[in-house]
PDB file of C-alpha atoms in Angstrom:
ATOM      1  CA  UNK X   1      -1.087  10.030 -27.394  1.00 97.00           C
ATOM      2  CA  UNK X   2      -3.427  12.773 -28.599  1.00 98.00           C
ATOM      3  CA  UNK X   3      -2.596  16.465 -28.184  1.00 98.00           C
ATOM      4  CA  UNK X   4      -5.373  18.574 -27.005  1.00 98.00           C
ATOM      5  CA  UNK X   5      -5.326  22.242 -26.701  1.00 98.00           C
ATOM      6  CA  UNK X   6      -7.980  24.583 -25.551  1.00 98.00           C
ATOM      7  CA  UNK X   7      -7.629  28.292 -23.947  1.00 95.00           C
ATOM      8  CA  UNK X   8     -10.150  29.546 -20.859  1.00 94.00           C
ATOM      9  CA  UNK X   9     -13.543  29.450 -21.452  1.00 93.00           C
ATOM     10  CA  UNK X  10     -13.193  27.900 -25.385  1.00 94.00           C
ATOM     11  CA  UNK X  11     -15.504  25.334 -26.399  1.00 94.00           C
ATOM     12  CA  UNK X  12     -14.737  22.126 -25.333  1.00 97.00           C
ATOM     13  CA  UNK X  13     -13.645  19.852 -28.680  1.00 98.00           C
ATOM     14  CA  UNK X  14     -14.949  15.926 -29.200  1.00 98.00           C
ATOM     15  CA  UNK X  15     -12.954  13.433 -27.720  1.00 98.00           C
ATOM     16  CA  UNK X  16     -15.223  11.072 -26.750  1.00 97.00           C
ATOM     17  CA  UNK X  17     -13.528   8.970 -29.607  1.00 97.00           C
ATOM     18  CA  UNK X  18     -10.508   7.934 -27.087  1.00 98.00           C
ATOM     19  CA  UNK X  19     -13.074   5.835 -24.483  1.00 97.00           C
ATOM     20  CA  UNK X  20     -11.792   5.381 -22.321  1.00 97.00           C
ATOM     21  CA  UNK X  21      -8.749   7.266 -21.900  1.00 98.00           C
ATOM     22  CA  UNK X  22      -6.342   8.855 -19.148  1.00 98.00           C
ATOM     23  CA  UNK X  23      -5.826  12.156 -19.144  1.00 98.00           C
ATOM     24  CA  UNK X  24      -3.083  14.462 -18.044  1.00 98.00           C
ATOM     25  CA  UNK X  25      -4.150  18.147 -17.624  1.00 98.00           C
ATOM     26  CA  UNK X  26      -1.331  20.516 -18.239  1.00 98.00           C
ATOM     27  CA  UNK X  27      -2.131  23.811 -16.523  1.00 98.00           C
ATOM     28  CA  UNK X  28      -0.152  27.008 -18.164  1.00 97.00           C
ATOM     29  CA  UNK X  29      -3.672  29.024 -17.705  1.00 96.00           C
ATOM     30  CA  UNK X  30      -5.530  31.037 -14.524  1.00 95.00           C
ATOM     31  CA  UNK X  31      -9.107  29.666 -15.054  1.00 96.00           C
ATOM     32  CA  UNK X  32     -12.649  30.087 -13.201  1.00 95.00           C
ATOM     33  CA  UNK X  33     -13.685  27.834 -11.077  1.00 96.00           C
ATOM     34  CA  UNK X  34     -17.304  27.301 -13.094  1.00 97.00           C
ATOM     35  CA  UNK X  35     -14.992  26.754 -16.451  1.00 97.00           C
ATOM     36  CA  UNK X  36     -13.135  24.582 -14.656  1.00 98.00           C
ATOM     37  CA  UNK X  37     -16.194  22.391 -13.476  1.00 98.00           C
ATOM     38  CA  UNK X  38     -17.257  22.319 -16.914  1.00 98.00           C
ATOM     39  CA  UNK X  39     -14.264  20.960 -18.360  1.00 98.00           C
ATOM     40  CA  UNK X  40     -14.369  18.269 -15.209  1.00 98.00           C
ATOM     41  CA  UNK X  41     -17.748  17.480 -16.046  1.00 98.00           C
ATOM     42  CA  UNK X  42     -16.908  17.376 -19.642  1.00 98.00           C
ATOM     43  CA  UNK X  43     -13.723  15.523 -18.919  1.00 98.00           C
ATOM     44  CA  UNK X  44     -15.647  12.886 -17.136  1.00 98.00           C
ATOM     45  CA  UNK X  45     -18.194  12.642 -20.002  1.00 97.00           C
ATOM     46  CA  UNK X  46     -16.100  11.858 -22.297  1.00 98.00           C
ATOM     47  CA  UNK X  47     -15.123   8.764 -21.109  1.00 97.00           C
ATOM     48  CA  UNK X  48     -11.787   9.936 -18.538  1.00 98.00           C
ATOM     49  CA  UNK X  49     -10.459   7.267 -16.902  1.00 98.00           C
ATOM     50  CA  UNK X  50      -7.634   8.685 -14.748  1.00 98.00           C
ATOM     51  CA  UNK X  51      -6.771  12.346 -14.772  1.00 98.00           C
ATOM     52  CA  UNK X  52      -3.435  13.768 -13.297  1.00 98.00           C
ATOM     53  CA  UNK X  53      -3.404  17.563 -13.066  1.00 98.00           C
ATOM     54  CA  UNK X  54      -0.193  19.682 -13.665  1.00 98.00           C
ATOM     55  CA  UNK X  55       0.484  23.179 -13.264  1.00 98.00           C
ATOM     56  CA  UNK X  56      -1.404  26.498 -11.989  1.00 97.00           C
ATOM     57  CA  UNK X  57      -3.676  25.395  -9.077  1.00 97.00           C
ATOM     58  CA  UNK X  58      -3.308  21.623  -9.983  1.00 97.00           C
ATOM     59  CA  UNK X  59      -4.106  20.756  -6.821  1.00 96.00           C
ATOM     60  CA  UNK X  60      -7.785  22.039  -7.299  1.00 97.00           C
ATOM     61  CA  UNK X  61      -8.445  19.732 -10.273  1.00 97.00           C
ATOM     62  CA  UNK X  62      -8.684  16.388  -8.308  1.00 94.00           C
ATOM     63  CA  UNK X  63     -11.470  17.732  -6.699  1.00 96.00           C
ATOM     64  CA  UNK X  64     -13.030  19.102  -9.295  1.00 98.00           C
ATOM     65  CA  UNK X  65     -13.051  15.995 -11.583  1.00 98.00           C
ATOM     66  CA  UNK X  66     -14.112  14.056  -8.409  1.00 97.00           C
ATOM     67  CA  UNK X  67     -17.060  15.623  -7.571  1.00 96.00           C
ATOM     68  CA  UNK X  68     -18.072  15.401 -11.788  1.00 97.00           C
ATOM     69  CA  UNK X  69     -17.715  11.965 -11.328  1.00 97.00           C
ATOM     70  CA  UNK X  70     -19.986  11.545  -8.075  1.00 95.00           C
ATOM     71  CA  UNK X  71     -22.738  13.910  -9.854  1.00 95.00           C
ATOM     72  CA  UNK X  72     -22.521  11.641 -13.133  1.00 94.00           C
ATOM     73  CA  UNK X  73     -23.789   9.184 -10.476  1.00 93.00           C
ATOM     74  CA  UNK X  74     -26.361  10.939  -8.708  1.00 90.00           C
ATOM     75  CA  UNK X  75     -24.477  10.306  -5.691  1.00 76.00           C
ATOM     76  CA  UNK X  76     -25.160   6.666  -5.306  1.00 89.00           C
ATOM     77  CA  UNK X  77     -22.454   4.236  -5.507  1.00 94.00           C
ATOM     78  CA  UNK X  78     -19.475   4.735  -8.676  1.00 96.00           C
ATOM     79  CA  UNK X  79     -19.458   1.269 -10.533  1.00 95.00           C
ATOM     80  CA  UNK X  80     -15.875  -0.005 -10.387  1.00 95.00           C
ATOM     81  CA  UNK X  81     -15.660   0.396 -14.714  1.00 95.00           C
ATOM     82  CA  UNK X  82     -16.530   4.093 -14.362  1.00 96.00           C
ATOM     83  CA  UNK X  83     -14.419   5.596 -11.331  1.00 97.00           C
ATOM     84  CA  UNK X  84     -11.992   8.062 -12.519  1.00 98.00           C
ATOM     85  CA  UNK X  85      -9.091   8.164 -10.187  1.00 97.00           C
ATOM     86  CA  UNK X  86      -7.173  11.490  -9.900  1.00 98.00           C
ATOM     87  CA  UNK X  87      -3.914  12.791  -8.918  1.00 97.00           C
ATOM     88  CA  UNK X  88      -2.192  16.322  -8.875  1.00 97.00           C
ATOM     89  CA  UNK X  89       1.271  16.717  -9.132  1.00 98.00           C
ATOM     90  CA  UNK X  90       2.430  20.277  -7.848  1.00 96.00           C
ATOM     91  CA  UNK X  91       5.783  19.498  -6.824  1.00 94.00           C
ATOM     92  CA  UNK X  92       6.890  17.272  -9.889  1.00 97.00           C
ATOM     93  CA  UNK X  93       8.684  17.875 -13.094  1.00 97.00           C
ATOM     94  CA  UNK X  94       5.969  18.090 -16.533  1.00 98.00           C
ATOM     95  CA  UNK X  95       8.255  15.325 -17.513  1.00 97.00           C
ATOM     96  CA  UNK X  96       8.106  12.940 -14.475  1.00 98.00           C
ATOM     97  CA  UNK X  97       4.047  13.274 -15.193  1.00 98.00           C
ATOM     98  CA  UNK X  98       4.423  12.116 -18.612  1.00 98.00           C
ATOM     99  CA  UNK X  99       6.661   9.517 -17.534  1.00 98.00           C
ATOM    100  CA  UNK X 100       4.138   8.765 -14.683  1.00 98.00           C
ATOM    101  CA  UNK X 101       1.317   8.680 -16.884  1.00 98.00           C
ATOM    102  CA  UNK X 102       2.862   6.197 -19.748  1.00 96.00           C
ATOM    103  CA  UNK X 103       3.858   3.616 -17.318  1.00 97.00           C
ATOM    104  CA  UNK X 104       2.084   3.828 -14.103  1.00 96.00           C
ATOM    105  CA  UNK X 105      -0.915   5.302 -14.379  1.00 97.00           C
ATOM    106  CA  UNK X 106      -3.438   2.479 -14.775  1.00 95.00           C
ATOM    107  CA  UNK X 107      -7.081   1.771 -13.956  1.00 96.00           C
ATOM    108  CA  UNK X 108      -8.193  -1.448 -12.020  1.00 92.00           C
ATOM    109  CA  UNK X 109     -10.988  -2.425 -14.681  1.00 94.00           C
ATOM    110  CA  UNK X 110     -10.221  -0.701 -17.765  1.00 94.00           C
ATOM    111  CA  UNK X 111      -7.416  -1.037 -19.984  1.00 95.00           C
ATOM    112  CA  UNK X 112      -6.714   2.642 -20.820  1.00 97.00           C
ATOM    113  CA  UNK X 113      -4.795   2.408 -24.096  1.00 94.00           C
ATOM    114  CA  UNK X 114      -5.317   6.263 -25.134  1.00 98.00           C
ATOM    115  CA  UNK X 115      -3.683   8.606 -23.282  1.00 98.00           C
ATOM    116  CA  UNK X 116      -5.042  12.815 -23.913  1.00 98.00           C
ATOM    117  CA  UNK X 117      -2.677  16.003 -23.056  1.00 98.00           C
ATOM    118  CA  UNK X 118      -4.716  18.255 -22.607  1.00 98.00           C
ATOM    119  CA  UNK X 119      -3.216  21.906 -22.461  1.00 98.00           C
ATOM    120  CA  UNK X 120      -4.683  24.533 -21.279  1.00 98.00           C
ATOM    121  CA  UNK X 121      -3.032  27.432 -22.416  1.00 98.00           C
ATOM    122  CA  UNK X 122      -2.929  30.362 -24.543  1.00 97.00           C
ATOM    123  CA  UNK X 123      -0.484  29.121 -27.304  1.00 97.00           C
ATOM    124  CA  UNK X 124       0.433  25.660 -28.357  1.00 97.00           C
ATOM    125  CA  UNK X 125       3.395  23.734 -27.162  1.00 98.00           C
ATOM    126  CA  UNK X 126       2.253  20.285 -29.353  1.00 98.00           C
ATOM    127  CA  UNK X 127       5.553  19.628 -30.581  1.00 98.00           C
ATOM    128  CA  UNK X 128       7.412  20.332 -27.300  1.00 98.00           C
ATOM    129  CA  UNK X 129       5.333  17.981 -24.949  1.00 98.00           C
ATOM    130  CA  UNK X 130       4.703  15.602 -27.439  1.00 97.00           C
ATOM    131  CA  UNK X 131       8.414  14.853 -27.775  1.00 97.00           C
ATOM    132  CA  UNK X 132       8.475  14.842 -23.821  1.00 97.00           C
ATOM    133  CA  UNK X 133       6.169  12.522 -23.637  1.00 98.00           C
ATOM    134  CA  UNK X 134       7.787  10.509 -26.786  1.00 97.00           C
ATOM    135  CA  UNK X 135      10.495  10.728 -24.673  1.00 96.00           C
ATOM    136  CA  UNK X 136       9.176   9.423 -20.739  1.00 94.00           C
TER     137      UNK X 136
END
């Protein structure tokens, strides 16, 4: 599991090096929608498998990683290897994520070993939902 935290409208780090990856987007931050199509766009780019969405407007993420996904395509047809599946999770415990994304989340034609936190937020919490996911 690899840590990621950002704040709105930073630049967007490398992590291109977890391909392909799932991704669970902890929320603790009000952003714009264009930032927030950005870091879809830059989520899907860097080789996101499966992206659950946590926190402030979660449920707005799903549909914002979705439609990054169509335009990588062009809008023809998503090859099975390169759909990114999405889920939100507005009702749920940060912990029942974590626990979701360790043992259920999976992709029907990728084997998505890495999994990415990524936190956006204004201060870090690595050590706290690290051991909360250590922990699922």
């Amino acid at each position: 599991m690899e840590y990621v935290q950002i704040q709105n409208n930073s630049a967007l780090p490398d992590i291109s090096r977890f391909k392909p990856f799932k991704c669970v987007v902890v929320i603790d931050q009000e952003v714009a929608p264009e930032w927030q199509a950005k870091v879809s766009d830059w989520l899907c780019e860097s080789g996101c498998l499966y992206m659950m969405a946590w926190g402030i407007n979660c449920n707005s993420w799903d549909d914002s990683v979705d439609s990054s996904n169509i335009l990588q395509f062009e809008g023809k047809e998503i090859p099975d290897e390169s759909f990114v599946a999405t889920t939100w999770h507005a009702e749920e415990l940060l912990s029942e994520v974590l626990w979701f994304s360790k043992h259920s989340a999976f992709h029907l034609s990728c084997d998505l070993q890495n999994t990415v936190i990524l936190h956006i937020s204004v201060e870090s919490k690595r050590d706290e939902i690290s051991q909360e996911y250590e922990n699922a």
